[in-house]
mmCIF file of C-alpha atoms in Angstrom:
data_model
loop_
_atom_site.group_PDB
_atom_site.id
_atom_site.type_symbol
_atom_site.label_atom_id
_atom_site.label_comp_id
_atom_site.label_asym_id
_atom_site.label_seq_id
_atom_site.Cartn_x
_atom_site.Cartn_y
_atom_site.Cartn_z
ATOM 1 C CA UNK A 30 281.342 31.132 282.419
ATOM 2 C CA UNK A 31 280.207 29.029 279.195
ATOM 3 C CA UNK A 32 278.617 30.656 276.400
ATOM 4 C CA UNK A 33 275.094 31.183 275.640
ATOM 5 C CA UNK A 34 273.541 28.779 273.310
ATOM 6 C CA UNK A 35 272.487 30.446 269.870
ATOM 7 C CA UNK A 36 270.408 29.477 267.247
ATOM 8 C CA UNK A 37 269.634 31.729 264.026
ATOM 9 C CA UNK A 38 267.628 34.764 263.076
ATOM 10 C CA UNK A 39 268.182 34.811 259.454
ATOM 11 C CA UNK A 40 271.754 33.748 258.773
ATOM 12 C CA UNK A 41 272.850 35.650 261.957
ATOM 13 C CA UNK A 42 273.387 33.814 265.041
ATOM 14 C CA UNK A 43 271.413 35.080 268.521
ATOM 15 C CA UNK A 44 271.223 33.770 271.628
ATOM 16 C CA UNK A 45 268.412 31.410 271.915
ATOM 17 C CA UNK A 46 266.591 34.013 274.621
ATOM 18 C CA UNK A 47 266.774 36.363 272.322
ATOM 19 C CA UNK A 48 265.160 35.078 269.228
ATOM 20 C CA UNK A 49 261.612 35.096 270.045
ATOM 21 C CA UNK A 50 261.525 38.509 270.892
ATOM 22 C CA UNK A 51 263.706 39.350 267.452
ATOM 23 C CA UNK A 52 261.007 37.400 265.500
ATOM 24 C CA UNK A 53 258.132 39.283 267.321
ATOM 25 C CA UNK A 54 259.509 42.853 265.890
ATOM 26 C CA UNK A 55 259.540 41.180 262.375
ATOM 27 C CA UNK A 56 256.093 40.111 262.467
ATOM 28 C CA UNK A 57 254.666 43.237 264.951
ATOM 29 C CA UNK A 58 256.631 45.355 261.553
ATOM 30 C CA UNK A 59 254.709 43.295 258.965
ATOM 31 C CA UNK A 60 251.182 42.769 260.417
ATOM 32 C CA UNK A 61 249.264 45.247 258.452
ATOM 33 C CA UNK A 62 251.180 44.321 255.257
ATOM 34 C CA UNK A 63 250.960 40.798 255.762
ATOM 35 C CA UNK A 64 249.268 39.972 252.546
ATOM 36 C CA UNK A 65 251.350 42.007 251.051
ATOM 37 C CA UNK A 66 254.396 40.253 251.887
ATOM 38 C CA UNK A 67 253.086 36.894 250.932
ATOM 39 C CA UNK A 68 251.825 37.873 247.759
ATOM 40 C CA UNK A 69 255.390 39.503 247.163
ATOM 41 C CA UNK A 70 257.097 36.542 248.202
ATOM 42 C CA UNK A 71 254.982 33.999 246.476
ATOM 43 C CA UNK A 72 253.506 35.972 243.464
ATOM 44 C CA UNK A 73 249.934 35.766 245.322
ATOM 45 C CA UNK A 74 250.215 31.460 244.786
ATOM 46 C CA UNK A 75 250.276 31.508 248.310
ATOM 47 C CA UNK A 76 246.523 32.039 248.342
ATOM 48 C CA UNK A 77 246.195 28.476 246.022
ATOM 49 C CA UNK A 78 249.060 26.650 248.488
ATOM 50 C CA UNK A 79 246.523 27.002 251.887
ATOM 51 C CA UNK A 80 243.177 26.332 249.584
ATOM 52 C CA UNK A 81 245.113 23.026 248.583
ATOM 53 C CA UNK A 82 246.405 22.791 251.876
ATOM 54 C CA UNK A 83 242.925 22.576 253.684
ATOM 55 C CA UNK A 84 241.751 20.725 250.568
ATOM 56 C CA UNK A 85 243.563 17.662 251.294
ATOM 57 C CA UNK A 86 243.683 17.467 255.155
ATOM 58 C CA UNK A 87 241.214 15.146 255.902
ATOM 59 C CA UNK A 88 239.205 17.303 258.461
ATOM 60 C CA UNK A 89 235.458 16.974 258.697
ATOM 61 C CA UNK A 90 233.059 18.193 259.941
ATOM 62 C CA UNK A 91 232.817 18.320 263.513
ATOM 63 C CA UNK A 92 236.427 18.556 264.160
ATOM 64 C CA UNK A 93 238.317 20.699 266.621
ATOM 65 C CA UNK A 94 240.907 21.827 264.904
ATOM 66 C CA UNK A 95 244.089 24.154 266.413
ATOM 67 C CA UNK A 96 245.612 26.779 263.470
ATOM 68 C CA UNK A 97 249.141 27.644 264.965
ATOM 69 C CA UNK A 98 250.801 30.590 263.770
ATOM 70 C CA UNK A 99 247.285 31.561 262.040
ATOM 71 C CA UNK A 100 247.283 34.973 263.055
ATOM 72 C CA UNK A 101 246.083 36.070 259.583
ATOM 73 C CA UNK A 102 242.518 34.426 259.863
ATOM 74 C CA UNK A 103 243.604 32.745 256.007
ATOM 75 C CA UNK A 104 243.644 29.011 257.038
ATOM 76 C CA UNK A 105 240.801 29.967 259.776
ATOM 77 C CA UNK A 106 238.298 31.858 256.989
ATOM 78 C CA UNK A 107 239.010 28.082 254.951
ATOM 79 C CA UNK A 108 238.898 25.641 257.855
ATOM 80 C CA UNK A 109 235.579 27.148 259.272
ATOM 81 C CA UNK A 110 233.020 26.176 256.273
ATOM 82 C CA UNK A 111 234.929 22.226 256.310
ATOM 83 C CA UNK A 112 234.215 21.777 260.285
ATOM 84 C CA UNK A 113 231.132 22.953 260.086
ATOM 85 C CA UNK A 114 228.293 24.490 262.750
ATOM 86 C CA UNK A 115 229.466 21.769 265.164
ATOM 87 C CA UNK A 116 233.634 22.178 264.877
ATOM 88 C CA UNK A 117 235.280 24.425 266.631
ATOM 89 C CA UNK A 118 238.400 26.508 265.510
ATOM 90 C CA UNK A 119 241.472 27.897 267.369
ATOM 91 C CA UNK A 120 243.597 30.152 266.077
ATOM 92 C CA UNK A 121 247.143 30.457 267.902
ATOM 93 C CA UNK A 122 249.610 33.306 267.459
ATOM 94 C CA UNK A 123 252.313 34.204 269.492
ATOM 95 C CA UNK A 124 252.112 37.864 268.240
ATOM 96 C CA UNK A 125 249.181 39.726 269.299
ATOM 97 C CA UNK A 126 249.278 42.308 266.395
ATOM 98 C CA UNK A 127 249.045 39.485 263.964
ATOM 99 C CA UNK A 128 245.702 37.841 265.685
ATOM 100 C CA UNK A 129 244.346 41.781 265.672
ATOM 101 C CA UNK A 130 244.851 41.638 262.453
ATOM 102 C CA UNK A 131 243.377 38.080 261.201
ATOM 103 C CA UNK A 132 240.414 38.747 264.189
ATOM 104 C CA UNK A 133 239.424 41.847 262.681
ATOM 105 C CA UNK A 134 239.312 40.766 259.008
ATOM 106 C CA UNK A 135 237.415 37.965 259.780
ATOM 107 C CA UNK A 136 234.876 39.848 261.342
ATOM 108 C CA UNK A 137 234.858 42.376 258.929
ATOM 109 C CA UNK A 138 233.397 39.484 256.846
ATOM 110 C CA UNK A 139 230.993 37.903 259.008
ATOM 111 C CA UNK A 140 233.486 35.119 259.953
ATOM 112 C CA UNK A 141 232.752 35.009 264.237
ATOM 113 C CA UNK A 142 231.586 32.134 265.142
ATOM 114 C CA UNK A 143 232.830 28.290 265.974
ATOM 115 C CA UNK A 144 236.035 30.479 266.157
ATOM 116 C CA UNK A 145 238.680 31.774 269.192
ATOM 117 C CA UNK A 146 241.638 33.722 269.422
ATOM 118 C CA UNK A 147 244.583 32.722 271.552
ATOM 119 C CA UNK A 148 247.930 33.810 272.228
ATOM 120 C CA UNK A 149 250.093 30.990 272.844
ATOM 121 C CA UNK A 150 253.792 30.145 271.936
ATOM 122 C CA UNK A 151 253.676 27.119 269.700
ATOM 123 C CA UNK A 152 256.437 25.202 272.387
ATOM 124 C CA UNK A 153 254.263 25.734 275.414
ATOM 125 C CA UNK A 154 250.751 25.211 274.068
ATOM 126 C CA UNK A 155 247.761 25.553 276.888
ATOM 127 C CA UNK A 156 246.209 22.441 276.350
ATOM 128 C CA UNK A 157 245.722 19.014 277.588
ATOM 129 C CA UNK A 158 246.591 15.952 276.181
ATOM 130 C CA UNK A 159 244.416 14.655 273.670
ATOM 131 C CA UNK A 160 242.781 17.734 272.522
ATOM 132 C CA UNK A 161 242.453 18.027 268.889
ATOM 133 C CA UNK A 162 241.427 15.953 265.892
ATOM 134 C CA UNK A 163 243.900 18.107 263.618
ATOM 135 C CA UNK A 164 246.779 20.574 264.326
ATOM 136 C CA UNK A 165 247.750 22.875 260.966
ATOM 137 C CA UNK A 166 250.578 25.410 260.903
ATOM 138 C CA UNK A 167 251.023 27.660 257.849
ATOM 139 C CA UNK A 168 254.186 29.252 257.210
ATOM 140 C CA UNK A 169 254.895 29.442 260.528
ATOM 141 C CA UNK A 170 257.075 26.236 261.854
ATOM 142 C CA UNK A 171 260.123 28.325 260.580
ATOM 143 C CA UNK A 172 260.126 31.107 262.864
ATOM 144 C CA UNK A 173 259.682 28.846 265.804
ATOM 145 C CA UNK A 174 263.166 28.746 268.135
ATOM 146 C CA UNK A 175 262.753 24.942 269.140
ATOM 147 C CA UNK A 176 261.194 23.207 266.262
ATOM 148 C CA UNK A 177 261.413 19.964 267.300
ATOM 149 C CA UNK A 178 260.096 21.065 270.996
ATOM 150 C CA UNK A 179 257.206 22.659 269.352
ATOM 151 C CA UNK A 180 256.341 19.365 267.345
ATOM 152 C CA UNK A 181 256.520 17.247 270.146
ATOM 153 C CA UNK A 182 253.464 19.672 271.916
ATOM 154 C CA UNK A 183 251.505 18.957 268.706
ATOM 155 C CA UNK A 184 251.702 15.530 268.768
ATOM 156 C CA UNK A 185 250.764 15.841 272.767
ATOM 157 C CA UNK A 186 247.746 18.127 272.428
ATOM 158 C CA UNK A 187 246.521 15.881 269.215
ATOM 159 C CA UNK A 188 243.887 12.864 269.877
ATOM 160 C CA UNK A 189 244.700 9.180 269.013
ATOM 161 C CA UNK A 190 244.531 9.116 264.962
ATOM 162 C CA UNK A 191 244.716 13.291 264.985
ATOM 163 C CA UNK A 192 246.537 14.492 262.481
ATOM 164 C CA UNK A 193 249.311 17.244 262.405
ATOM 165 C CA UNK A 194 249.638 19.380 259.052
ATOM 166 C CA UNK A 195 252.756 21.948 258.080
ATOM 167 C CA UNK A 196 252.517 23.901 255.303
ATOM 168 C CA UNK A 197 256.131 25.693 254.962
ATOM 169 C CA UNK A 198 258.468 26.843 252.384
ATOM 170 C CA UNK A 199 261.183 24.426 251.470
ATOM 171 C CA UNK A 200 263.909 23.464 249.549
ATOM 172 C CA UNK A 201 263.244 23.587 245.261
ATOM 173 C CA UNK A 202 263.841 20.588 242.973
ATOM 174 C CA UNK A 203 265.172 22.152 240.431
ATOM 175 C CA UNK A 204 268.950 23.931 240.364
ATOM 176 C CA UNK A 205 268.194 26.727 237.608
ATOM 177 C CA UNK A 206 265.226 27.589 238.909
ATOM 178 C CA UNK A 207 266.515 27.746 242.735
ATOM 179 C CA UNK A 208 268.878 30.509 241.342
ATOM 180 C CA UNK A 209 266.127 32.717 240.230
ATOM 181 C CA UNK A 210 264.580 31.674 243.420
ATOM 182 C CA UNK A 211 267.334 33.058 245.073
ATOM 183 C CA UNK A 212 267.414 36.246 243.351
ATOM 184 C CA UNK A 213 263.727 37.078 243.743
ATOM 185 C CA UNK A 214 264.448 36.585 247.360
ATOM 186 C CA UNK A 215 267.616 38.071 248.181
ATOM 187 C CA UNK A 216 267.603 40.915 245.396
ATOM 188 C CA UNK A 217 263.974 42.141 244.627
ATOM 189 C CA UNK A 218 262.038 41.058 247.573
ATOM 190 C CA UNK A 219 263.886 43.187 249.894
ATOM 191 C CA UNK A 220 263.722 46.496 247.362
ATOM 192 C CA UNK A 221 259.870 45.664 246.698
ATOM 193 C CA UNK A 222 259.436 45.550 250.974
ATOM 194 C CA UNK A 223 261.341 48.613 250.754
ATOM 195 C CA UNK A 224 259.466 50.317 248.108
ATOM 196 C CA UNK A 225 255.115 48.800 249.447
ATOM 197 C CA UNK A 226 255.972 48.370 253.270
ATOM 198 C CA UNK A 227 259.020 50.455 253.457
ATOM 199 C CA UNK A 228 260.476 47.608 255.674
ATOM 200 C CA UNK A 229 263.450 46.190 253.717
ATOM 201 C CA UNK A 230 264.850 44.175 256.779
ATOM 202 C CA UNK A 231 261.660 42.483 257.913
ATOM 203 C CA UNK A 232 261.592 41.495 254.443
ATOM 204 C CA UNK A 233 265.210 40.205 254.179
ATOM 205 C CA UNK A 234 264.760 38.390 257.538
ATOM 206 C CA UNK A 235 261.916 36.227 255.843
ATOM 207 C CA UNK A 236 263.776 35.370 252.846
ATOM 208 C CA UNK A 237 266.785 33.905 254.988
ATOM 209 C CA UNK A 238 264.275 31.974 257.219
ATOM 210 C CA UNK A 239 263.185 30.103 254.552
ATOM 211 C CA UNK A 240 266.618 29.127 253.497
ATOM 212 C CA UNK A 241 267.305 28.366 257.101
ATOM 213 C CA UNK A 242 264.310 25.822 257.424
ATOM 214 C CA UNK A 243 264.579 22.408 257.094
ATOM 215 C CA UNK A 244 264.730 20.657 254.603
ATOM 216 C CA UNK A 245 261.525 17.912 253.225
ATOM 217 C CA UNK A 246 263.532 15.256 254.160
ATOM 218 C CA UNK A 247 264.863 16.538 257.434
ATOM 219 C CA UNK A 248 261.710 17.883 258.620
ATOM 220 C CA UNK A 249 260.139 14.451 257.752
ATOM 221 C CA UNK A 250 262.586 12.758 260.151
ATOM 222 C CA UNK A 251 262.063 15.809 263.184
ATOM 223 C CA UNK A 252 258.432 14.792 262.764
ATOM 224 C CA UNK A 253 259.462 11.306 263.079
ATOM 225 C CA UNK A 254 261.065 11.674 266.171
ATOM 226 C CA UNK A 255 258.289 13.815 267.615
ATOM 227 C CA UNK A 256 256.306 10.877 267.758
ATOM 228 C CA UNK A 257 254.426 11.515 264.303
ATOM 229 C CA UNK A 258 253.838 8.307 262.039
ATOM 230 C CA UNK A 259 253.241 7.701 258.652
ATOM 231 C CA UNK A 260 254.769 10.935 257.477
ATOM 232 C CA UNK A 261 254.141 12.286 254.398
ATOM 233 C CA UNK A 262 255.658 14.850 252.405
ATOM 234 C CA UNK A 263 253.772 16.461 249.220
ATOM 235 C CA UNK A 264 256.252 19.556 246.994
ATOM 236 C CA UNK A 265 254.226 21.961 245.757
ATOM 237 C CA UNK A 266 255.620 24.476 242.925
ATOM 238 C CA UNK A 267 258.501 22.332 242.324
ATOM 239 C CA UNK A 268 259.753 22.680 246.450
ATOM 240 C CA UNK A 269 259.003 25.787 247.318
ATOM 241 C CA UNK A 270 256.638 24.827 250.146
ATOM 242 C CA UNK A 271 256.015 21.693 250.825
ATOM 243 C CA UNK A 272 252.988 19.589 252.514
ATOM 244 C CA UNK A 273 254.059 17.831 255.325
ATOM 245 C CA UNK A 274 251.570 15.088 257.150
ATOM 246 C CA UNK A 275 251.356 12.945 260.484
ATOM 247 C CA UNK A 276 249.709 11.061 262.686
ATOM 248 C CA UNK A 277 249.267 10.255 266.379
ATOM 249 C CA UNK A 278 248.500 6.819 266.406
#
């Protein structure tokens, strides 16, 4: 009998069957502390990446517009005001205690309508062809098993000239300051989930995703071969995430 394909979960290797449930604990683990772990990991910038983020998309008004892996309501509670009364938003998580959680804190502040909430898996998505006018994805492309599967059904679902946005952490610039990267991640992030959330693994899990991910250039050349064009790639805080553009044309 051959062996069963694996992919990672952190810097272990699982079979590929096996990883989307894995992930699903992490992020079932995390939901309520969600913000918490972001600001942790990003020294609450992360709230300035997804305002830039929506910033320079290019949606409109009257867009539809699909949020993958938007189970925290963040890009949704920012895309809503830019599409208007007339746009429609859809928020897509494969983890149903995430959307609980984004559904009900956008509620709690008034944030209901021109918005639904989906469970879908990212690979599979349950839509037609030529869908959206814009497909965004925050900090959520690197938890997905088959990346470039999952980029291919974006490019589907998206309209002639629709654009596809990732927002994801990537790989720094700079040497020195990758090694204090590194430490924050590796050494204190996993004490401070620990210590807030007291989930040290969940925590440890995220910081070897990110290392995991592709990187700028290599993602650039996945969406490439998705079908994407005119890719563009924009670093923010030196690498740590990265901006990454296309288009269906």
């Amino acid at each position: 009998m051959s062996e069963q394909p694996t992919t990672h979960f952190g810097f272990r290797d699982v079979p590929v069957a096996e990883k989307q449930k894995l992930v699903g604990q992490v992020f079932t683990s995390v939901a309520r502390n969600y913000d918490l772990m972001n600001d942790l990991m990003s020294f609450g910038i992360h709230r300035l990446w997804k305002r830039h983020f929506v910033a320079i998309s290019g949606i409109r008004r009257g867009d539809r517009v699909l949020d993958l892996a938007g189970g925290t309501g963040d890009i949704a509670a920012l895309l809503k005001p830019v599409v208007g009364e007339n746009g429609d938003v859809i928020v897509g998580d494969i983890n149903a205690a995430m959307l609980n959680v984004g559904r009900d804190r956008l509620t709690d502040r008034g944030v209901v309508s021109g918005l639904r909430w989906v469970q879908m898996n990212a690979e599979a998505l349950p839509f037609p062809d030529n869908s959206f006018d814009a497909v965004t994805m925050a900090f959520g492309l690197r938890n997905v098993t088959d990346k470039d599967k999952a980029l291919a059904d974006i490019c589907r679902v998206l309209k002639p000239g629709g654009r596809a946005l990732v927002l994801e952490f990537s790989k720094v610039r700079n040497e020195l300051f990758g090694k204090l990267y590194d430490f924050h991640s590796f050494q204190v992030l996993p004490a401070l989930g620990r210590l807030f959330a007291r989930d040290a693994e969940s925590y440890q899990y995220l910081a070897e995703s990110i290392r995991k991910h592709p990187d700028q250039e290599t993602l650039k050349g996945m969406m490439e071969q998705a079908g994407f064009e005119r890719v563009e790639v924009r670093n923010l805080s030196n690498g740590i995430v990265a901006i990454h553009r296309g288009y269906k044309l």
